[in-house]
PDB file of C-alpha atoms in Angstrom:
ATOM      1  CA  UNK A   1     -37.831  24.540   0.503  1.00  0.00           C
ATOM      2  CA  UNK A   2     -37.946  23.484  -3.147  1.00  0.00           C
ATOM      3  CA  UNK A   3     -34.165  24.476  -3.246  1.00  0.00           C
ATOM      4  CA  UNK A   4     -33.439  22.252  -0.325  1.00  0.00           C
ATOM      5  CA  UNK A   5     -35.052  19.246  -1.759  1.00  0.00           C
ATOM      6  CA  UNK A   6     -33.332  19.620  -4.943  1.00  0.00           C
ATOM      7  CA  UNK A   7     -30.081  19.864  -3.361  1.00  0.00           C
ATOM      8  CA  UNK A   8     -30.771  16.655  -1.534  1.00  0.00           C
ATOM      9  CA  UNK A   9     -32.031  14.865  -4.715  1.00  0.00           C
ATOM     10  CA  UNK A  10     -28.841  15.994  -6.433  1.00  0.00           C
ATOM     11  CA  UNK A  11     -26.541  14.959  -3.506  1.00  0.00           C
ATOM     12  CA  UNK A  12     -28.184  11.320  -3.390  1.00  0.00           C
ATOM     13  CA  UNK A  13     -27.632  11.069  -7.176  1.00  0.00           C
ATOM     14  CA  UNK A  14     -23.993  11.837  -6.566  1.00  0.00           C
ATOM     15  CA  UNK A  15     -23.660   9.377  -4.019  1.00  0.00           C
ATOM     16  CA  UNK A  16     -25.166   6.538  -6.100  1.00  0.00           C
ATOM     17  CA  UNK A  17     -22.454   6.938  -8.636  1.00  0.00           C
ATOM     18  CA  UNK A  18     -19.787   6.657  -6.121  1.00  0.00           C
ATOM     19  CA  UNK A  19     -21.425   3.385  -4.770  1.00  0.00           C
ATOM     20  CA  UNK A  20     -21.449   1.918  -8.120  1.00  0.00           C
ATOM     21  CA  UNK A  21     -17.683   2.122  -8.391  1.00  0.00           C
ATOM     22  CA  UNK A  22     -16.132  -1.369  -7.544  1.00  0.00           C
ATOM     23  CA  UNK A  23     -13.270  -1.334  -5.265  1.00  0.00           C
ATOM     24  CA  UNK A  24     -10.753  -4.220  -5.332  1.00  0.00           C
ATOM     25  CA  UNK A  25      -9.153  -5.719  -2.307  1.00  0.00           C
ATOM     26  CA  UNK A  26      -5.966  -3.901  -3.213  1.00  0.00           C
ATOM     27  CA  UNK A  27      -7.704  -0.573  -3.347  1.00  0.00           C
ATOM     28  CA  UNK A  28      -7.796  -0.300  -6.939  1.00  0.00           C
ATOM     29  CA  UNK A  29     -11.198   1.222  -8.485  1.00  0.00           C
ATOM     30  CA  UNK A  30     -12.819  -0.549 -11.485  1.00  0.00           C
ATOM     31  CA  UNK A  31     -15.256   1.247 -13.541  1.00  0.00           C
ATOM     32  CA  UNK A  32     -17.155  -0.352 -16.569  1.00  0.00           C
ATOM     33  CA  UNK A  33     -16.290   1.540 -19.644  1.00  0.00           C
ATOM     34  CA  UNK A  34     -18.845   0.227 -21.983  1.00  0.00           C
ATOM     35  CA  UNK A  35     -20.308  -3.405 -22.371  1.00  0.00           C
ATOM     36  CA  UNK A  36     -17.159  -4.773 -23.421  1.00  0.00           C
ATOM     37  CA  UNK A  37     -14.425  -2.831 -21.431  1.00  0.00           C
ATOM     38  CA  UNK A  38     -13.738  -1.837 -17.907  1.00  0.00           C
ATOM     39  CA  UNK A  39     -10.724  -0.130 -16.654  1.00  0.00           C
ATOM     40  CA  UNK A  40      -8.659  -0.662 -13.321  1.00  0.00           C
ATOM     41  CA  UNK A  41      -7.636   2.724 -11.925  1.00  0.00           C
ATOM     42  CA  UNK A  42      -4.844   2.401  -9.092  1.00  0.00           C
ATOM     43  CA  UNK A  43      -5.075   4.081  -5.939  1.00  0.00           C
ATOM     44  CA  UNK A  44      -1.392   4.976  -5.935  1.00  0.00           C
ATOM     45  CA  UNK A  45       1.897   3.335  -7.303  1.00  0.00           C
ATOM     46  CA  UNK A  46       1.226  -0.107  -8.241  1.00  0.00           C
ATOM     47  CA  UNK A  47       2.868  -3.239  -9.552  1.00  0.00           C
ATOM     48  CA  UNK A  48       1.860  -4.837 -12.866  1.00  0.00           C
ATOM     49  CA  UNK A  49       0.190  -7.609 -10.783  1.00  0.00           C
ATOM     50  CA  UNK A  50      -1.863  -5.269  -8.931  1.00  0.00           C
ATOM     51  CA  UNK A  51      -3.766  -4.310 -12.322  1.00  0.00           C
ATOM     52  CA  UNK A  52      -4.305  -8.309 -12.817  1.00  0.00           C
ATOM     53  CA  UNK A  53      -5.547  -8.699  -9.156  1.00  0.00           C
ATOM     54  CA  UNK A  54      -8.331  -5.983  -9.502  1.00  0.00           C
ATOM     55  CA  UNK A  55      -9.275  -7.036 -13.168  1.00  0.00           C
ATOM     56  CA  UNK A  56      -9.849 -10.726 -11.939  1.00  0.00           C
ATOM     57  CA  UNK A  57     -11.749  -9.949  -9.050  1.00  0.00           C
ATOM     58  CA  UNK A  58     -13.938  -7.387 -10.596  1.00  0.00           C
ATOM     59  CA  UNK A  59     -14.541  -9.996 -13.547  1.00  0.00           C
ATOM     60  CA  UNK A  60     -15.302 -12.857 -11.251  1.00  0.00           C
ATOM     61  CA  UNK A  61     -17.375 -10.891  -8.432  1.00  0.00           C
ATOM     62  CA  UNK A  62     -19.036  -8.099 -10.563  1.00  0.00           C
ATOM     63  CA  UNK A  63     -19.276  -9.582 -14.004  1.00  0.00           C
ATOM     64  CA  UNK A  64     -19.781 -13.354 -13.044  1.00  0.00           C
ATOM     65  CA  UNK A  65     -16.791 -14.854 -14.744  1.00  0.00           C
ATOM     66  CA  UNK A  66     -15.479 -18.363 -14.050  1.00  0.00           C
ATOM     67  CA  UNK A  67     -12.104 -19.184 -12.563  1.00  0.00           C
ATOM     68  CA  UNK A  68     -11.034 -20.639 -16.241  1.00  0.00           C
ATOM     69  CA  UNK A  69     -12.449 -17.599 -17.998  1.00  0.00           C
ATOM     70  CA  UNK A  70      -9.734 -15.234 -19.343  1.00  0.00           C
ATOM     71  CA  UNK A  71      -9.234 -11.786 -19.017  1.00  0.00           C
ATOM     72  CA  UNK A  72      -7.453  -9.436 -21.622  1.00  0.00           C
ATOM     73  CA  UNK A  73      -5.630  -6.345 -21.706  1.00  0.00           C
ATOM     74  CA  UNK A  74      -7.542  -3.837 -24.147  1.00  0.00           C
ATOM     75  CA  UNK A  75      -5.710  -0.853 -23.686  1.00  0.00           C
ATOM     76  CA  UNK A  76      -2.063  -0.005 -22.441  1.00  0.00           C
ATOM     77  CA  UNK A  77      -1.695   2.430 -19.596  1.00  0.00           C
ATOM     78  CA  UNK A  78      -3.177   5.756 -20.099  1.00  0.00           C
ATOM     79  CA  UNK A  79      -5.668   8.254 -19.117  1.00  0.00           C
ATOM     80  CA  UNK A  80      -8.712   7.054 -17.266  1.00  0.00           C
ATOM     81  CA  UNK A  81     -11.921   7.674 -19.408  1.00  0.00           C
ATOM     82  CA  UNK A  82     -14.204   7.124 -16.500  1.00  0.00           C
ATOM     83  CA  UNK A  83     -12.408   9.096 -13.957  1.00  0.00           C
ATOM     84  CA  UNK A  84      -9.702  11.385 -15.766  1.00  0.00           C
ATOM     85  CA  UNK A  85      -6.880  10.146 -13.459  1.00  0.00           C
ATOM     86  CA  UNK A  86      -3.629   9.963 -15.239  1.00  0.00           C
ATOM     87  CA  UNK A  87      -3.063   5.967 -14.753  1.00  0.00           C
ATOM     88  CA  UNK A  88      -5.562   3.296 -15.787  1.00  0.00           C
ATOM     89  CA  UNK A  89      -5.354   0.093 -17.763  1.00  0.00           C
ATOM     90  CA  UNK A  90      -8.393  -1.221 -19.740  1.00  0.00           C
ATOM     91  CA  UNK A  91      -9.389  -4.966 -19.638  1.00  0.00           C
ATOM     92  CA  UNK A  92     -12.075  -7.132 -21.366  1.00  0.00           C
ATOM     93  CA  UNK A  93     -13.446 -10.691 -21.308  1.00  0.00           C
ATOM     94  CA  UNK A  94     -14.198 -10.427 -25.025  1.00  0.00           C
ATOM     95  CA  UNK A  95     -11.476  -9.599 -27.207  1.00  0.00           C
ATOM     96  CA  UNK A  96     -13.451  -9.679 -30.456  1.00  0.00           C
ATOM     97  CA  UNK A  97     -16.056  -7.284 -29.033  1.00  0.00           C
ATOM     98  CA  UNK A  98     -13.108  -5.196 -27.836  1.00  0.00           C
ATOM     99  CA  UNK A  99     -11.630  -5.289 -31.358  1.00  0.00           C
ATOM    100  CA  UNK A 100      -8.216  -6.612 -29.929  1.00  0.00           C
ATOM    101  CA  UNK A 101      -6.125  -9.691 -31.133  1.00  0.00           C
ATOM    102  CA  UNK A 102      -4.910 -11.836 -28.334  1.00  0.00           C
ATOM    103  CA  UNK A 103      -1.493 -12.467 -27.767  1.00  0.00           C
ATOM    104  CA  UNK A 104      -0.324 -16.199 -27.654  1.00  0.00           C
ATOM    105  CA  UNK A 105      -0.331 -17.718 -24.124  1.00  0.00           C
ATOM    106  CA  UNK A 106       2.437 -18.858 -22.302  1.00  0.00           C
ATOM    107  CA  UNK A 107       6.173 -17.865 -22.454  1.00  0.00           C
ATOM    108  CA  UNK A 108       7.715 -14.631 -21.029  1.00  0.00           C
ATOM    109  CA  UNK A 109       6.236 -11.258 -21.736  1.00  0.00           C
ATOM    110  CA  UNK A 110       7.342  -7.934 -20.110  1.00  0.00           C
ATOM    111  CA  UNK A 111       5.140  -5.103 -19.379  1.00  0.00           C
ATOM    112  CA  UNK A 112       1.427  -4.877 -20.037  1.00  0.00           C
ATOM    113  CA  UNK A 113       0.869  -5.219 -23.866  1.00  0.00           C
ATOM    114  CA  UNK A 114      -2.359  -5.171 -25.398  1.00  0.00           C
ATOM    115  CA  UNK A 115      -3.733  -8.655 -26.060  1.00  0.00           C
ATOM    116  CA  UNK A 116      -2.019 -10.570 -23.020  1.00  0.00           C
ATOM    117  CA  UNK A 117      -4.216 -12.505 -21.072  1.00  0.00           C
ATOM    118  CA  UNK A 118      -4.609 -14.814 -18.305  1.00  0.00           C
ATOM    119  CA  UNK A 119      -7.197 -16.764 -16.465  1.00  0.00           C
ATOM    120  CA  UNK A 120      -9.215 -15.344 -13.858  1.00  0.00           C
ATOM    121  CA  UNK A 121      -7.762 -17.868 -11.289  1.00  0.00           C
ATOM    122  CA  UNK A 122      -4.253 -16.731 -12.434  1.00  0.00           C
ATOM    123  CA  UNK A 123      -5.148 -12.950 -12.027  1.00  0.00           C
ATOM    124  CA  UNK A 124      -6.323 -13.127  -8.905  1.00  0.00           C
ATOM    125  CA  UNK A 125      -3.318 -15.040  -7.637  1.00  0.00           C
ATOM    126  CA  UNK A 126      -1.687 -11.597  -7.872  1.00  0.00           C
ATOM    127  CA  UNK A 127      -3.582 -10.206  -4.888  1.00  0.00           C
ATOM    128  CA  UNK A 128      -2.158 -10.056  -1.659  1.00  0.00           C
ATOM    129  CA  UNK A 129      -3.650 -12.330   1.239  1.00  0.00           C
ATOM    130  CA  UNK A 130      -6.025 -10.834   3.151  1.00  0.00           C
ATOM    131  CA  UNK A 131      -4.626 -10.500   6.902  1.00  0.00           C
ATOM    132  CA  UNK A 132      -6.805 -12.500   9.261  1.00  0.00           C
ATOM    133  CA  UNK A 133      -7.268 -10.404  12.491  1.00  0.00           C
ATOM    134  CA  UNK A 134      -9.018 -11.636  15.822  1.00  0.00           C
TER     135      UNK A 134
END
């Protein structure tokens, strides 16, 4: 009986960590790395805008950021530190706490360089519209 009870406790504990993960409307998972960083882990092949969409949605809905607050890229694409998946991108709302230098805003930038930023409203503008079903 004790073994069964211990298995049940461990199973519930395992499900609790899965429930804590944030899933953006585009299917990307977002996990908090530490108090300053969070990472976007795509569910498959994604466009650059999909990272921004998930980062903006997480910052607004989970962290309480305002529409005009800025979200910054803190680490380029690389292996996830929270899931060990091959591809993740880290973001922050506080570049000083993350130890990065913000890039100048405006102008054309290619790729997803560290320090690049946009407002939460701009980031969520990359989200695909949610289909309306009747």
